Short mmCIF file of C-alpha atoms in Angstrom, two decimals:
data_model
loop_
_atom_site.label_atom_id
_atom_site.label_comp_id
_atom_site.label_asym_id
_atom_site.label_seq_id
_atom_site.Cartn_x
_atom_site.Cartn_y
_atom_site.Cartn_z
CA MET A 1005 -117.02 212.39 -42.07
CA PRO A 1006 -117.77 208.79 -41.80
CA THR A 1007 -120.25 207.45 -44.28
CA SER A 1008 -121.71 204.85 -41.84
CA THR A 1009 -122.28 204.59 -38.25
CA PRO A 1010 -119.44 202.98 -36.04
CA THR A 1011 -120.10 199.62 -34.70
CA PRO A 1012 -121.66 199.86 -31.46
CA PRO A 1013 -119.43 199.02 -28.49
CA SER A 1014 -120.22 196.17 -25.96
CA PRO A 1015 -122.39 196.93 -24.01
CA SER A 1016 -124.88 198.12 -26.51
CA PRO A 1017 -126.87 201.18 -26.33
CA PRO A 1018 -130.17 201.12 -24.31
CA SER A 1019 -133.01 199.81 -26.26
CA ASP A 1020 -135.03 203.02 -26.38
CA THR A 1021 -132.18 204.62 -28.25
CA PRO A 1022 -132.50 204.61 -31.89
CA PRO A 1023 -130.45 201.94 -33.52
CA ASP A 1024 -128.22 204.40 -35.63
CA LEU A 1025 -127.74 207.05 -32.68
CA ARG A 1026 -126.49 207.25 -29.24
CA HIS A 1027 -128.16 210.55 -27.77
CA VAL A 1028 -126.76 211.26 -24.32
CA LEU A 1029 -129.56 213.10 -22.82
CA GLN A 1030 -129.56 211.90 -19.14
CA ILE A 1031 -127.87 209.10 -17.08
CA ASP A 1032 -131.11 207.22 -17.14
CA ASP A 1033 -130.50 206.56 -20.80
CA PHE A 1034 -127.69 204.07 -19.99
CA SER A 1035 -128.30 200.37 -19.38
CA ASP A 1036 -126.66 199.23 -16.17
CA ALA A 1037 -124.11 197.39 -18.12
CA THR A 1038 -123.11 200.70 -20.18
CA TRP A 1039 -123.32 202.82 -17.02
CA ASP A 1040 -120.91 200.49 -15.31
CA ALA A 1041 -118.38 200.35 -18.26
CA LEU A 1042 -118.54 204.21 -18.63
CA ARG A 1043 -117.61 205.08 -15.14
CA HIS A 1044 -114.70 202.37 -15.01
CA ALA A 1045 -113.47 203.73 -18.27
CA ALA A 1046 -113.38 207.17 -16.71
CA VAL A 1047 -111.40 205.98 -13.93
CA ALA A 1048 -109.07 204.17 -16.44
CA HIS A 1049 -108.44 207.36 -18.41
CA ARG A 1050 -107.55 209.22 -15.40
CA HIS A 1051 -104.78 206.75 -14.49
CA ASP A 1052 -103.40 206.29 -18.21
CA GLU A 1053 -103.04 209.62 -20.05
CA THR A 1054 -102.31 207.68 -23.21
CA ARG A 1055 -105.58 205.65 -23.26
CA GLY A 1056 -107.69 206.26 -26.37
CA ALA A 1057 -105.16 208.73 -27.74
CA ASP A 1058 -105.82 209.60 -31.40
CA THR A 1059 -108.50 206.69 -31.82
CA ALA A 1060 -110.99 209.21 -33.09
CA ALA A 1061 -108.53 210.82 -35.88
CA GLY A 1062 -110.64 212.07 -38.83
CA THR A 1063 -113.76 212.45 -36.42
CA SER A 1064 -115.36 215.94 -35.85
CA LEU A 1065 -117.16 217.09 -32.84
CA GLY A 1066 -119.69 220.27 -33.06
CA LEU A 1067 -120.02 222.17 -29.65
CA VAL A 1068 -122.96 224.50 -29.43
CA PHE A 1069 -123.18 226.57 -26.09
CA LEU A 1070 -126.33 228.82 -25.70
CA ASN A 1071 -125.16 229.29 -22.12
CA PRO A 1072 -121.92 230.00 -20.16
CA SER A 1073 -119.27 227.19 -19.65
CA LEU A 1074 -115.89 226.86 -18.17
CA ARG A 1075 -115.42 223.28 -17.22
CA THR A 1076 -117.80 221.61 -19.74
CA ARG A 1077 -116.41 223.43 -22.73
CA THR A 1078 -112.69 223.15 -21.89
CA SER A 1079 -113.18 219.53 -20.81
CA MET A 1080 -115.21 218.53 -24.00
CA GLU A 1081 -112.68 220.53 -26.19
CA GLY A 1082 -109.73 218.62 -24.31
CA ALA A 1083 -111.54 215.10 -24.67
CA ALA A 1084 -111.94 215.54 -28.38
CA ALA A 1085 -108.41 216.69 -28.90
CA HIS A 1086 -107.17 213.77 -26.85
CA LEU A 1087 -109.04 211.40 -28.95
CA GLY A 1088 -107.68 213.19 -32.09
CA ALA A 1089 -110.88 214.41 -33.20
CA HIS A 1090 -111.41 218.01 -34.67
CA TYR A 1091 -114.03 220.21 -32.85
CA THR A 1092 -115.76 223.47 -33.51
CA THR A 1093 -117.27 225.52 -30.69
CA LEU A 1094 -120.25 227.88 -31.41
CA VAL A 1095 -121.91 230.48 -29.18
CA PRO A 1096 -125.14 231.35 -30.81
CA GLY A 1097 -125.54 235.12 -30.82
CA ASP A 1098 -121.83 235.65 -30.30
CA GLY A 1099 -120.12 234.96 -33.60
CA SER A 1100 -122.84 232.76 -35.01
CA TRP A 1101 -126.57 233.47 -35.50
CA ASP A 1102 -129.39 233.55 -32.81
CA LEU A 1103 -131.69 230.63 -33.08
CA GLU A 1104 -135.55 230.54 -33.39
CA TRP A 1105 -137.05 227.60 -31.55
CA GLU A 1106 -140.60 227.90 -31.98
CA GLU A 1107 -142.41 225.36 -34.38
CA GLY A 1108 -144.15 227.40 -37.09
CA ALA A 1109 -142.73 230.66 -36.25
CA VAL A 1110 -142.91 233.66 -38.56
CA MET A 1111 -139.26 234.85 -38.16
CA ASP A 1112 -139.69 238.47 -38.57
CA GLY A 1113 -137.83 239.07 -35.33
CA ASP A 1114 -134.04 239.07 -34.22
CA ALA A 1115 -133.22 235.46 -34.70
CA PRO A 1116 -132.43 235.01 -38.49
CA GLU A 1117 -131.85 231.01 -38.26
CA HIS A 1118 -134.35 228.23 -36.94
CA VAL A 1119 -132.83 225.54 -34.85
CA LYS A 1120 -134.00 222.87 -37.49
CA GLU A 1121 -131.56 224.32 -40.03
CA ALA A 1122 -128.80 224.98 -37.63
CA ILE A 1123 -128.68 221.61 -36.14
CA SER A 1124 -129.52 219.77 -39.58
CA VAL A 1125 -126.44 221.55 -41.16
CA LEU A 1126 -124.15 220.90 -38.11
CA SER A 1127 -125.06 217.31 -38.18
CA ARG A 1128 -123.77 217.21 -41.90
CA TYR A 1129 -120.59 218.70 -40.71
CA HIS A 1130 -119.90 216.58 -37.56
CA ASP A 1131 -119.94 212.95 -36.36
CA ALA A 1132 -121.59 214.20 -32.94
CA LEU A 1133 -122.89 217.32 -31.50
CA GLY A 1134 -122.44 218.57 -27.71
CA VAL A 1135 -125.37 221.05 -26.68
CA ARG A 1136 -125.76 223.19 -23.62
CA VAL A 1137 -129.17 225.03 -23.17
CA PHE A 1138 -130.33 225.79 -19.76
CA ALA A 1139 -133.83 225.96 -18.07
CA SER A 1140 -136.20 228.77 -19.22
CA GLY A 1141 -137.12 229.44 -15.60
CA ILE A 1142 -140.59 230.45 -16.75
CA ASP A 1143 -142.44 227.20 -18.33
CA TYR A 1144 -141.96 224.48 -15.48
CA ALA A 1145 -143.60 221.72 -17.63
CA ALA A 1146 -141.57 222.34 -20.83
CA ASP A 1147 -138.32 222.29 -18.47
CA ALA A 1148 -139.32 219.18 -16.84
CA ARG A 1149 -139.83 217.54 -20.25
CA ASP A 1150 -136.50 218.77 -21.40
CA THR A 1151 -138.31 220.38 -24.42
CA LEU A 1152 -135.21 222.34 -26.07
CA ILE A 1153 -132.53 219.69 -25.89
CA ARG A 1154 -134.98 216.80 -26.95
CA THR A 1155 -136.06 219.19 -30.06
CA ILE A 1156 -132.13 219.24 -30.77
CA ALA A 1157 -132.09 215.39 -30.55
CA GLU A 1158 -135.15 215.02 -32.74
CA VAL A 1159 -133.63 217.14 -35.32
CA ALA A 1160 -130.05 215.76 -35.29
CA SER A 1161 -128.89 213.13 -37.58
CA VAL A 1162 -125.72 212.31 -35.51
CA PRO A 1163 -125.35 211.62 -31.64
CA VAL A 1164 -126.04 214.50 -29.40
CA VAL A 1165 -124.40 214.74 -25.86
CA ASN A 1166 -126.40 216.96 -23.42
CA LEU A 1167 -123.77 219.43 -22.00
CA GLU A 1168 -126.22 220.56 -19.48
CA SER A 1169 -130.24 221.28 -20.07
CA ALA A 1170 -133.02 222.46 -18.10
CA TRP A 1171 -133.50 219.07 -16.24
CA ALA A 1172 -130.20 217.24 -16.44
CA HIS A 1173 -126.33 217.11 -16.66
CA PRO A 1174 -125.26 213.85 -17.68
CA CYS A 1175 -121.70 214.64 -18.24
CA GLN A 1176 -121.46 215.92 -14.57
CA GLY A 1177 -123.37 212.84 -13.18
CA LEU A 1178 -120.78 210.53 -15.05
CA SER A 1179 -117.70 212.21 -13.84
CA ASP A 1180 -119.26 212.28 -10.08
CA ALA A 1181 -119.82 208.47 -10.42
CA ALA A 1182 -116.32 207.93 -11.70
CA LEU A 1183 -114.94 209.97 -8.69
CA LEU A 1184 -117.00 208.12 -6.35
CA THR A 1185 -115.91 204.79 -7.74
CA GLU A 1186 -112.33 205.79 -7.45
CA ARG A 1187 -112.74 207.11 -3.90
CA PHE A 1188 -114.76 204.28 -2.23
CA GLY A 1189 -114.34 201.37 -4.70
CA ASP A 1190 -116.94 199.68 -7.00
CA ASP A 1191 -119.46 198.72 -4.52
CA LEU A 1192 -121.04 202.04 -3.36
CA THR A 1193 -124.07 200.56 -1.15
CA ASP A 1194 -124.09 201.51 2.35
CA ARG A 1195 -122.20 204.75 1.66
CA LYS A 1196 -124.18 207.69 2.81
CA PHE A 1197 -124.62 210.55 0.12
CA VAL A 1198 -126.03 213.75 1.16
CA LEU A 1199 -127.33 216.32 -1.44
CA SER A 1200 -127.59 219.81 0.42
CA TRP A 1201 -129.33 222.80 -0.80
CA ALA A 1202 -127.21 225.93 -0.29
CA PRO A 1203 -127.96 229.57 -0.28
CA HIS A 1204 -127.12 231.66 -3.53
CA PRO A 1205 -128.07 235.21 -4.66
CA LYS A 1206 -130.05 233.92 -7.30
CA PRO A 1207 -132.60 231.06 -8.20
CA LEU A 1208 -130.57 228.41 -9.97
CA PRO A 1209 -132.06 225.50 -12.17
CA MET A 1210 -132.38 222.14 -11.09
CA ALA A 1211 -130.34 220.27 -13.73
CA VAL A 1212 -127.33 219.43 -11.56
CA PRO A 1213 -129.11 218.52 -8.27
CA ASN A 1214 -131.60 216.26 -10.35
CA THR A 1215 -128.62 214.60 -11.99
CA ALA A 1216 -126.73 214.39 -8.48
CA LEU A 1217 -129.85 212.53 -7.01
CA ARG A 1218 -130.15 210.37 -10.09
CA THR A 1219 -126.36 209.58 -9.97
CA ALA A 1220 -126.26 208.67 -6.25
CA ALA A 1221 -129.35 206.43 -6.54
CA ARG A 1222 -127.84 204.52 -9.59
CA CYS A 1223 -124.68 203.95 -7.66
CA GLY A 1224 -126.91 202.26 -4.93
CA MET A 1225 -126.11 204.65 -2.33
CA ASP A 1226 -128.11 205.82 0.68
CA VAL A 1227 -129.19 209.25 -0.46
CA THR A 1228 -130.68 212.05 1.75
CA VAL A 1229 -131.80 215.36 0.12
CA ALA A 1230 -131.41 218.01 2.63
CA ARG A 1231 -133.30 221.13 1.90
CA PRO A 1232 -135.68 223.81 3.17
CA ASP A 1233 -139.40 222.88 2.83
CA SER A 1234 -139.60 225.66 0.27
CA HIS A 1235 -137.08 224.26 -1.94
CA ALA A 1236 -138.07 220.59 -2.53
CA LEU A 1237 -137.22 218.80 -5.79
CA ASP A 1238 -139.78 217.69 -8.06
CA PRO A 1239 -141.95 214.95 -6.45
CA ASP A 1240 -142.04 212.81 -9.64
CA LEU A 1241 -138.14 213.00 -9.76
CA MET A 1242 -138.03 211.94 -6.17
CA ALA A 1243 -139.96 209.19 -6.78
CA GLU A 1244 -137.97 207.85 -9.92
CA ALA A 1245 -134.84 208.29 -7.99
CA GLN A 1246 -136.52 205.99 -5.11
CA SER A 1247 -137.41 203.51 -7.66
CA VAL A 1248 -133.97 203.28 -9.16
CA ALA A 1249 -132.22 203.29 -5.59
CA ASP A 1250 -134.64 200.33 -4.70
CA THR A 1251 -133.30 198.28 -7.74
CA GLN A 1252 -129.57 199.22 -6.85
CA GLY A 1253 -129.56 198.47 -3.13
CA GLY A 1254 -129.79 201.97 -1.97
CA SER A 1255 -132.33 204.43 -0.55
CA VAL A 1256 -133.64 207.94 -0.90
CA ALA A 1257 -134.92 210.44 1.92
CA THR A 1258 -135.48 213.83 2.38
CA THR A 1259 -135.27 216.08 5.31
CA SER A 1260 -135.25 219.98 6.37
CA HIS A 1261 -133.00 219.43 9.04
CA GLN A 1262 -129.48 219.93 7.57
CA ALA A 1263 -127.26 219.52 10.41
CA ALA A 1264 -128.90 216.03 11.17
CA ALA A 1265 -128.75 215.00 7.68
CA VAL A 1266 -124.89 215.19 7.34
CA ASP A 1267 -124.19 213.15 10.52
CA ASP A 1268 -121.98 210.29 9.56
CA ALA A 1269 -122.10 211.09 5.83
CA ASP A 1270 -119.45 209.91 3.33
CA VAL A 1271 -120.25 212.62 0.67
CA VAL A 1272 -121.69 216.12 1.07
CA TYR A 1273 -122.66 217.40 -2.25
CA ALA A 1274 -123.63 221.06 -1.92
CA LYS A 1275 -125.70 222.81 -4.69
CA SER A 1276 -128.07 225.71 -4.97
CA TRP A 1277 -131.39 225.56 -6.75
CA GLY A 1278 -134.80 227.63 -7.03
CA GLY A 1279 -137.03 224.55 -7.02
CA PRO A 1280 -140.34 224.53 -8.44
CA LEU A 1281 -141.32 227.71 -6.38
CA MET A 1282 -139.32 230.01 -8.79
CA TYR A 1283 -141.90 229.03 -11.50
CA THR A 1284 -145.10 229.83 -9.61
CA ASP A 1285 -143.97 232.20 -7.16
CA PRO A 1286 -140.64 234.09 -7.87
CA GLU A 1287 -141.11 236.59 -5.04
CA GLY A 1288 -141.96 233.98 -2.58
CA GLU A 1289 -139.17 231.83 -3.72
CA SER A 1290 -136.68 235.05 -3.36
CA GLU A 1291 -137.85 235.66 0.33
CA ALA A 1292 -137.48 231.98 1.23
CA ARG A 1293 -134.01 231.79 -0.36
CA ALA A 1294 -132.89 234.82 1.51
CA ALA A 1295 -134.17 233.60 4.84
CA GLN A 1296 -131.90 230.26 4.59
CA SER A 1297 -128.45 232.08 4.55
CA ASP A 1298 -127.49 229.74 7.29
CA TRP A 1299 -127.53 226.62 5.12
CA GLY A 1300 -124.03 227.49 3.81
CA ILE A 1301 -121.59 224.64 4.04
CA SER A 1302 -119.29 225.16 7.16
CA GLU A 1303 -116.21 223.46 8.65
CA ALA A 1304 -118.43 222.69 11.85
CA LEU A 1305 -121.18 221.22 9.76
CA MET A 1306 -118.51 218.85 7.81
CA ALA A 1307 -116.96 217.87 11.27
CA ARG A 1308 -120.43 216.00 11.91
CA THR A 1309 -119.57 213.74 9.05
CA ASP A 1310 -117.72 210.38 8.70
CA ASP A 1311 -114.65 212.58 7.28
CA ALA A 1312 -116.76 213.14 4.07
CA ALA A 1313 -115.84 214.26 0.80
CA PHE A 1314 -117.14 217.65 -0.23
CA LEU A 1315 -118.26 217.97 -3.75
CA HIS A 1316 -119.76 220.91 -5.90
CA CYS A 1317 -120.16 220.88 -9.44
CA LEU A 1318 -118.79 224.45 -9.55
CA PRO A 1319 -118.73 227.50 -10.13
CA VAL A 1320 -119.01 228.01 -6.53
CA ARG A 1321 -119.69 231.41 -4.41
CA ARG A 1322 -117.12 231.23 -1.55
CA ASN A 1323 -118.33 231.98 1.77
CA VAL A 1324 -122.03 231.91 0.64
CA VAL A 1325 -122.54 228.46 -0.67
CA VAL A 1326 -119.57 227.22 1.53
CA ASP A 1327 -116.76 228.51 3.39
CA ASP A 1328 -113.27 228.94 2.57
CA ALA A 1329 -112.22 226.62 5.46
CA VAL A 1330 -114.10 223.75 3.66
CA LEU A 1331 -112.96 224.55 0.06
CA ASP A 1332 -109.31 224.81 1.16
CA GLY A 1333 -109.47 222.04 3.85
CA PRO A 1334 -109.11 218.35 3.95
CA HIS A 1335 -112.71 217.40 3.15
CA ALA A 1336 -112.47 219.31 -0.42
CA ALA A 1337 -112.65 216.90 -3.27
CA HIS A 1338 -114.21 219.46 -5.84
CA LEU A 1339 -111.23 219.93 -7.81
CA ASP A 1340 -110.64 216.23 -8.30
CA GLN A 1341 -114.56 216.18 -9.20
CA ALA A 1342 -113.76 218.70 -11.93
CA GLU A 1343 -110.74 216.89 -13.24
CA TYR A 1344 -112.97 214.18 -13.77
CA ARG A 1345 -115.19 215.96 -16.27
CA LEU A 1346 -112.32 215.51 -18.68
CA HIS A 1347 -111.91 211.91 -18.21
CA ALA A 1348 -115.73 211.19 -18.15
CA GLN A 1349 -116.11 213.03 -21.45
CA LYS A 1350 -113.40 210.79 -22.91
CA ALA A 1351 -115.41 207.91 -22.08
CA LEU A 1352 -118.68 209.39 -23.43
CA LEU A 1353 -117.29 210.39 -26.86
CA GLU A 1354 -115.65 206.85 -27.10
CA TYR A 1355 -119.20 205.36 -26.49
CA VAL A 1356 -121.18 207.60 -28.99
CA TRP A 1357 -118.43 206.94 -31.67
CA GLY A 1358 -118.21 203.25 -30.84
CA LEU A 1359 -114.31 203.39 -30.07
#
């Protein structure tokens, strides 16, 4: 393990990041210059499979997954391997100890190890940590503060990469930005991006839609969030996204009319989410979600767009969220989107290690 922090790359980490760390907790952590550098680096990685190979030899990455993963886990492991880094993947409760999170807890229950010791030890073994921990779905204020991932970042003595938390999924956001950059060019202003709620059997967290909104706003796109009135995103988040869009030459709007929203769209990004209602009235949220089964993305809906790219972070429930005809048709870009996870995470690891 290196005995000193690597020299920061140019551009430098954002000013509110501790000088010896480069935590990546959400895309808002990046300065504009760093954001642009990272999305272009991800595109470059896709077109040059030798870029960065073995530049992190002798470096170690610890991955901690408290929730299921397919793309995030395999792409992070693949990115580390490409850069020449060793990695260890842990799933607490399945091959490693369950964790206690509560400050001041009397640990006489099932969890034998506190997060403080676990993360402190892993920080001594590794040069960066990647952590996935989903929303509680119970405590809205704590989830909106991203309490769990921030607790880990406070304890860790090495950079922490958020592999999806209660409120954000920066790895997904960066890969989405890189895909959009490759598809439409560096200037994404005047491109119409529609984030559409979609039906689902369960109330899902808001990390991905939150980040998709922030990403499109950061790219200067004209963003429309189409959702039933019952499933509005957090109003503070919407205001933040509007403020970001204003500085980047874009815009943010909301509507409950899905069909009209996708007219002339360049991108349709489908995602299910439970919204704030799932915290305050779970039964009401379930009823409202069940009543909106016609919000699935169909071929007829995509025909209203300007030959839009269809995006989804995956996994996706076919013929519930989106029809087979869309996923297997000419609009589908979700597999390119998934591939970009690998390239974006190479760029992120280069950033946190100063390669």
